[in-house]
Amino acid sequence: MTNRPTRYRSALHHRIPGGRDGRRMLLVALIDKIGTGLWAASTALYFTYVTGLGIAQIGILVGVAGGIGIAGAPLAGRLADRFPVTRILIAAQLLRAAALLALLTTDDYILLVLYSALGAVPDRATNVLTKLYAARAAGPERVRYQAINRTVANVGWAIGGLAAAAALSAATSTVYQLLLVGNALSYAVMAGLTFTCAEPPAPSRVVAKSAPASAAAGNTPEATEATEASPPSPWRDRTFLAFTATETALFLDDTILQVAMPLWIVHATDAPVGLAPLLLVLNSVLVVLFQVPLSRFGATTSAARRLLIPLACLFVAGTLALAASAADGRWTAVTALVVGAVALTFAEMVHATASWELSVALAPDDAQGAYLGVHGLAGSTQRCVGPLLLTAVIATGPLAWPLLGAGLAASCAVQYRLVRAKAAERSLSVPTVTVSEH
C-alpha cells in the first residue's frame, strides 16, 4: 500500500513527454488558444465597430499583417540556435501582448496596420518555437508530445470560441475591447508560465560551446577549423527547400476546411448554410479524439514517411467528395460534405504527424532552429496563398476539386521520394534528447 502513490505519480509523470516542464508548456498552449479563440472570433467586428474600418480596409490589413508575419518563422528559428528557446518564447509572448494592446490606442489606419503586422511576426514565431521546444524537451517522443499539444490547442480554441460567442451576444464596443484585453492578458500569463520552465538542451549551442575547449585541448588545425565552421544553412539545402515547398501544398488542408468548405457550401451546394460551423465542430472533435492515437504511427522517420501514402489517398477521397457535393439534392450534398470533412480532417491529422517527425529528422542537430524556421514558412505561405488558390477552385466548379486532389497526391509522392533520398544521405538518425527536471 505504501508504494502505490509512488507508482501512481511515476505513471502520471511519464504520461506527458517532457515531464513537469512538458505539462507546463501544454498549459501554455491551452491558455494561448483560449485567448486566441476569444480574439479571433471578434477581430473583424472590432475593426468594423470600434475603429470604423471598411471591409476592403480590413482585408488589406489582414493581408499585409499576414505577409509580414511570414518573417517570424525563420527569424525565430535562427535566434533559437543561438539563445535559449524559452527566453525567446517569453519575448515573443510579451511582444504579442504589447502589439495587441497598442490597437486600443489609435483609430489611425496606418498605425493599425503597423501594430497588426508587429503582432503577426511573434505570432508566427511562436509556432516554430513551441515545436522546437517539443523536439528538444520530448526527444524521441516528440511526435506524441506534439499530438497532445495539438489536442490541447483544439480544446482551447473551442473554449475561447464559446466564451467569445457568449460575450458577443452583447455586441458593444466595450465587449470587443474586453475580448482584446483578455487575449493580451493570456499572453502575459503564458510568459510567466514559460519563465518557470527549464531550458531543454540545444545541440547547436552545445556544439558552439565545445569549440574553445577543443582548441584548448591541442586538437589539430583541421579539427579546430571543422568545429568553428558555420552551421549548415537550410537556404543552401536543396532537398530541404524542396521538402518545404511540398509542405506548403500539403498544409492546404487547413484552408480547405476553414475557408473553402464554408464558401463551397454557400455557393455550390444544396446543403443548409448551418452545416458549415457544424463541420468545423466535427473537425475539432475528431482531432481531440484521434490526434494522439494516430501519433504512434509516425513515431519514427520511416513510419512517418510511410504515412504519406494514406495521406495521398485521404486527399483524393476528400476532394472527390467535395466535387460530389455539388450534385442535386440536399441530403446528397450533406452526406458528401460530411464524408469530405472527415477525410480531410484525417488528412490534416496524418499530415501533422508525418510533418512533425520528418521536418525535425531532416534538420542537422547544429542548425535545428534555422531549419525548422524555414519549414515554418510553409504554413505561413499557405495562409497567404491558400485562400487565393481555393477561391479560384471554387470559381472553376466541381471538376477543379479532383484536379486539386491529384496535385496534393503528387506532392505526397514527391515528398516520399525526397525523404528517401535524404535517408540514403544522412540515414535519418534521430538522437535521443534528455530534458532537465529542475
PDB file of N, CA and C in Angstrom, residues 41-100:
ATOM      1  N   ALA A  41     -12.561  35.368 -32.914  1.00  0.00           N
ATOM      2  CA  ALA A  41     -13.989  35.443 -33.204  1.00  0.00           C
ATOM      3  C   ALA A  41     -14.488  36.877 -33.304  1.00  0.00           C
ATOM      4  N   SER A  42     -13.698  37.831 -32.818  1.00  0.00           N
ATOM      5  CA  SER A  42     -14.178  39.213 -32.770  1.00  0.00           C
ATOM      6  C   SER A  42     -13.274  40.202 -33.502  1.00  0.00           C
ATOM      7  N   THR A  43     -12.218  39.710 -34.149  1.00  0.00           N
ATOM      8  CA  THR A  43     -11.264  40.607 -34.801  1.00  0.00           C
ATOM      9  C   THR A  43     -11.938  41.516 -35.826  1.00  0.00           C
ATOM     10  N   ALA A  44     -12.651  40.895 -36.781  1.00  0.00           N
ATOM     11  CA  ALA A  44     -13.290  41.693 -37.834  1.00  0.00           C
ATOM     12  C   ALA A  44     -14.328  42.648 -37.253  1.00  0.00           C
ATOM     13  N   LEU A  45     -15.044  42.194 -36.220  1.00  0.00           N
ATOM     14  CA  LEU A  45     -16.058  43.046 -35.591  1.00  0.00           C
ATOM     15  C   LEU A  45     -15.408  44.215 -34.861  1.00  0.00           C
ATOM     16  N   TYR A  46     -14.260  43.966 -34.230  1.00  0.00           N
ATOM     17  CA  TYR A  46     -13.549  45.054 -33.542  1.00  0.00           C
ATOM     18  C   TYR A  46     -13.153  46.134 -34.546  1.00  0.00           C
ATOM     19  N   PHE A  47     -12.538  45.720 -35.656  1.00  0.00           N
ATOM     20  CA  PHE A  47     -12.093  46.704 -36.641  1.00  0.00           C
ATOM     21  C   PHE A  47     -13.274  47.401 -37.317  1.00  0.00           C
ATOM     22  N   THR A  48     -14.418  46.720 -37.376  1.00  0.00           N
ATOM     23  CA  THR A  48     -15.596  47.323 -38.005  1.00  0.00           C
ATOM     24  C   THR A  48     -16.284  48.324 -37.088  1.00  0.00           C
ATOM     25  N   TYR A  49     -16.557  47.904 -35.848  1.00  0.00           N
ATOM     26  CA  TYR A  49     -17.406  48.714 -34.972  1.00  0.00           C
ATOM     27  C   TYR A  49     -16.633  49.612 -34.002  1.00  0.00           C
ATOM     28  N   VAL A  50     -15.385  49.271 -33.703  1.00  0.00           N
ATOM     29  CA  VAL A  50     -14.616  50.089 -32.757  1.00  0.00           C
ATOM     30  C   VAL A  50     -13.735  51.086 -33.497  1.00  0.00           C
ATOM     31  N   THR A  51     -13.033  50.627 -34.531  1.00  0.00           N
ATOM     32  CA  THR A  51     -12.133  51.531 -35.257  1.00  0.00           C
ATOM     33  C   THR A  51     -12.758  52.076 -36.542  1.00  0.00           C
ATOM     34  N   GLY A  52     -13.912  51.532 -36.958  1.00  0.00           N
ATOM     35  CA  GLY A  52     -14.634  52.082 -38.093  1.00  0.00           C
ATOM     36  C   GLY A  52     -14.049  51.764 -39.455  1.00  0.00           C
ATOM     37  N   LEU A  53     -13.371  50.634 -39.615  1.00  0.00           N
ATOM     38  CA  LEU A  53     -12.793  50.276 -40.909  1.00  0.00           C
ATOM     39  C   LEU A  53     -13.835  49.625 -41.806  1.00  0.00           C
ATOM     40  N   GLY A  54     -13.640  49.780 -43.127  1.00  0.00           N
ATOM     41  CA  GLY A  54     -14.488  49.118 -44.091  1.00  0.00           C
ATOM     42  C   GLY A  54     -13.974  47.723 -44.408  1.00  0.00           C
ATOM     43  N   ILE A  55     -14.762  46.958 -45.179  1.00  0.00           N
ATOM     44  CA  ILE A  55     -14.390  45.585 -45.498  1.00  0.00           C
ATOM     45  C   ILE A  55     -13.071  45.532 -46.265  1.00  0.00           C
ATOM     46  N   ALA A  56     -12.911  46.405 -47.263  1.00  0.00           N
ATOM     47  CA  ALA A  56     -11.681  46.408 -48.054  1.00  0.00           C
ATOM     48  C   ALA A  56     -10.475  46.747 -47.181  1.00  0.00           C
ATOM     49  N   GLN A  57     -10.632  47.716 -46.276  1.00  0.00           N
ATOM     50  CA  GLN A  57      -9.534  48.090 -45.381  1.00  0.00           C
ATOM     51  C   GLN A  57      -9.148  46.935 -44.470  1.00  0.00           C
ATOM     52  N   ILE A  58     -10.138  46.220 -43.958  1.00  0.00           N
ATOM     53  CA  ILE A  58      -9.841  45.075 -43.086  1.00  0.00           C
ATOM     54  C   ILE A  58      -9.113  43.992 -43.875  1.00  0.00           C
ATOM     55  N   GLY A  59      -9.555  43.763 -45.115  1.00  0.00           N
ATOM     56  CA  GLY A  59      -8.892  42.758 -45.941  1.00  0.00           C
ATOM     57  C   GLY A  59      -7.434  43.095 -46.199  1.00  0.00           C
ATOM     58  N   ILE A  60      -7.166  44.361 -46.506  1.00  0.00           N
ATOM     59  CA  ILE A  60      -5.775  44.785 -46.736  1.00  0.00           C
ATOM     60  C   ILE A  60      -4.973  44.660 -45.455  1.00  0.00           C
ATOM     61  N   LEU A  61      -5.543  45.066 -44.328  1.00  0.00           N
ATOM     62  CA  LEU A  61      -4.838  44.980 -43.045  1.00  0.00           C
ATOM     63  C   LEU A  61      -4.438  43.546 -42.748  1.00  0.00           C
ATOM     64  N   VAL A  62      -5.394  42.609 -42.884  1.00  0.00           N
ATOM     65  CA  VAL A  62      -5.103  41.203 -42.594  1.00  0.00           C
ATOM     66  C   VAL A  62      -4.058  40.654 -43.562  1.00  0.00           C
ATOM     67  N   GLY A  63      -4.179  41.025 -44.844  1.00  0.00           N
ATOM     68  CA  GLY A  63      -3.226  40.537 -45.835  1.00  0.00           C
ATOM     69  C   GLY A  63      -1.815  41.042 -45.600  1.00  0.00           C
ATOM     70  N   VAL A  64      -1.682  42.335 -45.314  1.00  0.00           N
ATOM     71  CA  VAL A  64      -0.358  42.912 -45.057  1.00  0.00           C
ATOM     72  C   VAL A  64       0.263  42.297 -43.794  1.00  0.00           C
ATOM     73  N   ALA A  65      -0.542  42.198 -42.736  1.00  0.00           N
ATOM     74  CA  ALA A  65      -0.025  41.621 -41.494  1.00  0.00           C
ATOM     75  C   ALA A  65       0.417  40.181 -41.708  1.00  0.00           C
ATOM     76  N   GLY A  66      -0.382  39.414 -42.463  1.00  0.00           N
ATOM     77  CA  GLY A  66      -0.013  38.031 -42.733  1.00  0.00           C
ATOM     78  C   GLY A  66       1.256  37.922 -43.550  1.00  0.00           C
ATOM     79  N   GLY A  67       1.415  38.804 -44.542  1.00  0.00           N
ATOM     80  CA  GLY A  67       2.624  38.773 -45.357  1.00  0.00           C
ATOM     81  C   GLY A  67       3.875  39.096 -44.569  1.00  0.00           C
ATOM     82  N   ILE A  68       3.806  40.126 -43.722  1.00  0.00           N
ATOM     83  CA  ILE A  68       4.964  40.483 -42.901  1.00  0.00           C
ATOM     84  C   ILE A  68       5.223  39.412 -41.850  1.00  0.00           C
ATOM     85  N   GLY A  69       4.154  38.808 -41.344  1.00  0.00           N
ATOM     86  CA  GLY A  69       4.313  37.778 -40.318  1.00  0.00           C
ATOM     87  C   GLY A  69       5.095  36.572 -40.789  1.00  0.00           C
ATOM     88  N   ILE A  70       5.164  36.348 -42.101  1.00  0.00           N
ATOM     89  CA  ILE A  70       5.925  35.208 -42.634  1.00  0.00           C
ATOM     90  C   ILE A  70       7.366  35.236 -42.134  1.00  0.00           C
ATOM     91  N   ALA A  71       7.915  36.436 -41.938  1.00  0.00           N
ATOM     92  CA  ALA A  71       9.312  36.551 -41.495  1.00  0.00           C
ATOM     93  C   ALA A  71       9.520  36.003 -40.097  1.00  0.00           C
ATOM     94  N   GLY A  72       8.467  35.855 -39.309  1.00  0.00           N
ATOM     95  CA  GLY A  72       8.612  35.420 -37.930  1.00  0.00           C
ATOM     96  C   GLY A  72       9.185  34.028 -37.789  1.00  0.00           C
ATOM     97  N   ALA A  73       8.815  33.101 -38.687  1.00  0.00           N
ATOM     98  CA  ALA A  73       9.259  31.714 -38.560  1.00  0.00           C
ATOM     99  C   ALA A  73      10.779  31.563 -38.731  1.00  0.00           C
ATOM    100  N   PRO A  74      11.375  32.006 -39.865  1.00  0.00           N
ATOM    101  CA  PRO A  74      12.831  31.841 -39.991  1.00  0.00           C
ATOM    102  C   PRO A  74      13.619  32.674 -38.982  1.00  0.00           C
ATOM    103  N   LEU A  75      13.103  33.845 -38.616  1.00  0.00           N
ATOM    104  CA  LEU A  75      13.792  34.670 -37.628  1.00  0.00           C
ATOM    105  C   LEU A  75      13.842  33.959 -36.276  1.00  0.00           C
ATOM    106  N   ALA A  76      12.724  33.376 -35.862  1.00  0.00           N
ATOM    107  CA  ALA A  76      12.686  32.669 -34.583  1.00  0.00           C
ATOM    108  C   ALA A  76      13.607  31.455 -34.602  1.00  0.00           C
ATOM    109  N   GLY A  77      13.612  30.714 -35.715  1.00  0.00           N
ATOM    110  CA  GLY A  77      14.480  29.548 -35.800  1.00  0.00           C
ATOM    111  C   GLY A  77      15.942  29.905 -35.697  1.00  0.00           C
ATOM    112  N   ARG A  78      16.356  30.979 -36.367  1.00  0.00           N
ATOM    113  CA  ARG A  78      17.755  31.414 -36.303  1.00  0.00           C
ATOM    114  C   ARG A  78      18.141  31.831 -34.887  1.00  0.00           C
ATOM    115  N   LEU A  79      17.279  32.582 -34.233  1.00  0.00           N
ATOM    116  CA  LEU A  79      17.567  33.022 -32.871  1.00  0.00           C
ATOM    117  C   LEU A  79      17.631  31.852 -31.898  1.00  0.00           C
ATOM    118  N   ALA A  80      16.783  30.839 -32.112  1.00  0.00           N
ATOM    119  CA  ALA A  80      16.721  29.712 -31.186  1.00  0.00           C
ATOM    120  C   ALA A  80      17.956  28.836 -31.245  1.00  0.00           C
ATOM    121  N   ASP A  81      18.762  28.942 -32.310  1.00  0.00           N
ATOM    122  CA  ASP A  81      20.029  28.218 -32.363  1.00  0.00           C
ATOM    123  C   ASP A  81      21.119  28.935 -31.571  1.00  0.00           C
ATOM    124  N   ARG A  82      20.853  30.189 -31.170  1.00  0.00           N
ATOM    125  CA  ARG A  82      21.891  30.984 -30.503  1.00  0.00           C
ATOM    126  C   ARG A  82      21.517  31.364 -29.071  1.00  0.00           C
ATOM    127  N   PHE A  83      20.222  31.403 -28.777  1.00  0.00           N
ATOM    128  CA  PHE A  83      19.765  31.834 -27.461  1.00  0.00           C
ATOM    129  C   PHE A  83      18.765  30.820 -26.910  1.00  0.00           C
ATOM    130  N   PRO A  84      18.519  30.816 -25.595  1.00  0.00           N
ATOM    131  CA  PRO A  84      17.559  29.871 -25.001  1.00  0.00           C
ATOM    132  C   PRO A  84      16.167  30.037 -25.607  1.00  0.00           C
ATOM    133  N   VAL A  85      15.570  28.923 -26.010  1.00  0.00           N
ATOM    134  CA  VAL A  85      14.277  28.978 -26.681  1.00  0.00           C
ATOM    135  C   VAL A  85      13.187  29.487 -25.747  1.00  0.00           C
ATOM    136  N   THR A  86      13.293  29.175 -24.439  1.00  0.00           N
ATOM    137  CA  THR A  86      12.259  29.655 -23.509  1.00  0.00           C
ATOM    138  C   THR A  86      12.285  31.174 -23.392  1.00  0.00           C
ATOM    139  N   ARG A  87      13.471  31.769 -23.420  1.00  0.00           N
ATOM    140  CA  ARG A  87      13.567  33.229 -23.304  1.00  0.00           C
ATOM    141  C   ARG A  87      13.039  33.907 -24.566  1.00  0.00           C
ATOM    142  N   ILE A  88      13.283  33.307 -25.726  1.00  0.00           N
ATOM    143  CA  ILE A  88      12.748  33.874 -26.958  1.00  0.00           C
ATOM    144  C   ILE A  88      11.220  33.755 -26.967  1.00  0.00           C
ATOM    145  N   LEU A  89      10.723  32.634 -26.442  1.00  0.00           N
ATOM    146  CA  LEU A  89       9.275  32.462 -26.334  1.00  0.00           C
ATOM    147  C   LEU A  89       8.654  33.541 -25.452  1.00  0.00           C
ATOM    148  N   ILE A  90       9.290  33.820 -24.326  1.00  0.00           N
ATOM    149  CA  ILE A  90       8.788  34.856 -23.420  1.00  0.00           C
ATOM    150  C   ILE A  90       8.736  36.201 -24.137  1.00  0.00           C
ATOM    151  N   ALA A  91       9.828  36.525 -24.844  1.00  0.00           N
ATOM    152  CA  ALA A  91       9.862  37.797 -25.576  1.00  0.00           C
ATOM    153  C   ALA A  91       8.762  37.858 -26.629  1.00  0.00           C
ATOM    154  N   ALA A  92       8.540  36.740 -27.339  1.00  0.00           N
ATOM    155  CA  ALA A  92       7.503  36.707 -28.367  1.00  0.00           C
ATOM    156  C   ALA A  92       6.116  36.898 -27.757  1.00  0.00           C
ATOM    157  N   GLN A  93       5.881  36.253 -26.621  1.00  0.00           N
ATOM    158  CA  GLN A  93       4.569  36.366 -25.966  1.00  0.00           C
ATOM    159  C   GLN A  93       4.312  37.790 -25.479  1.00  0.00           C
ATOM    160  N   LEU A  94       5.324  38.417 -24.917  1.00  0.00           N
ATOM    161  CA  LEU A  94       5.150  39.793 -24.447  1.00  0.00           C
ATOM    162  C   LEU A  94       4.985  40.764 -25.602  1.00  0.00           C
ATOM    163  N   LEU A  95       5.687  40.513 -26.712  1.00  0.00           N
ATOM    164  CA  LEU A  95       5.528  41.362 -27.888  1.00  0.00           C
ATOM    165  C   LEU A  95       4.131  41.214 -28.488  1.00  0.00           C
ATOM    166  N   ARG A  96       3.594  39.998 -28.488  1.00  0.00           N
ATOM    167  CA  ARG A  96       2.222  39.788 -28.958  1.00  0.00           C
ATOM    168  C   ARG A  96       1.242  40.599 -28.102  1.00  0.00           C
ATOM    169  N   ALA A  97       1.438  40.577 -26.784  1.00  0.00           N
ATOM    170  CA  ALA A  97       0.551  41.325 -25.887  1.00  0.00           C
ATOM    171  C   ALA A  97       0.657  42.818 -26.140  1.00  0.00           C
ATOM    172  N   ALA A  98       1.890  43.321 -26.281  1.00  0.00           N
ATOM    173  CA  ALA A  98       2.093  44.753 -26.482  1.00  0.00           C
ATOM    174  C   ALA A  98       1.474  45.219 -27.793  1.00  0.00           C
ATOM    175  N   ALA A  99       1.662  44.446 -28.870  1.00  0.00           N
ATOM    176  CA  ALA A  99       1.116  44.823 -30.169  1.00  0.00           C
ATOM    177  C   ALA A  99      -0.410  44.823 -30.145  1.00  0.00           C
ATOM    178  N   LEU A 100      -0.985  43.873 -29.424  1.00  0.00           N
ATOM    179  CA  LEU A 100      -2.440  43.807 -29.339  1.00  0.00           C
ATOM    180  C   LEU A 100      -3.003  44.985 -28.551  1.00  0.00           C
TER     181      LEU A 100
END
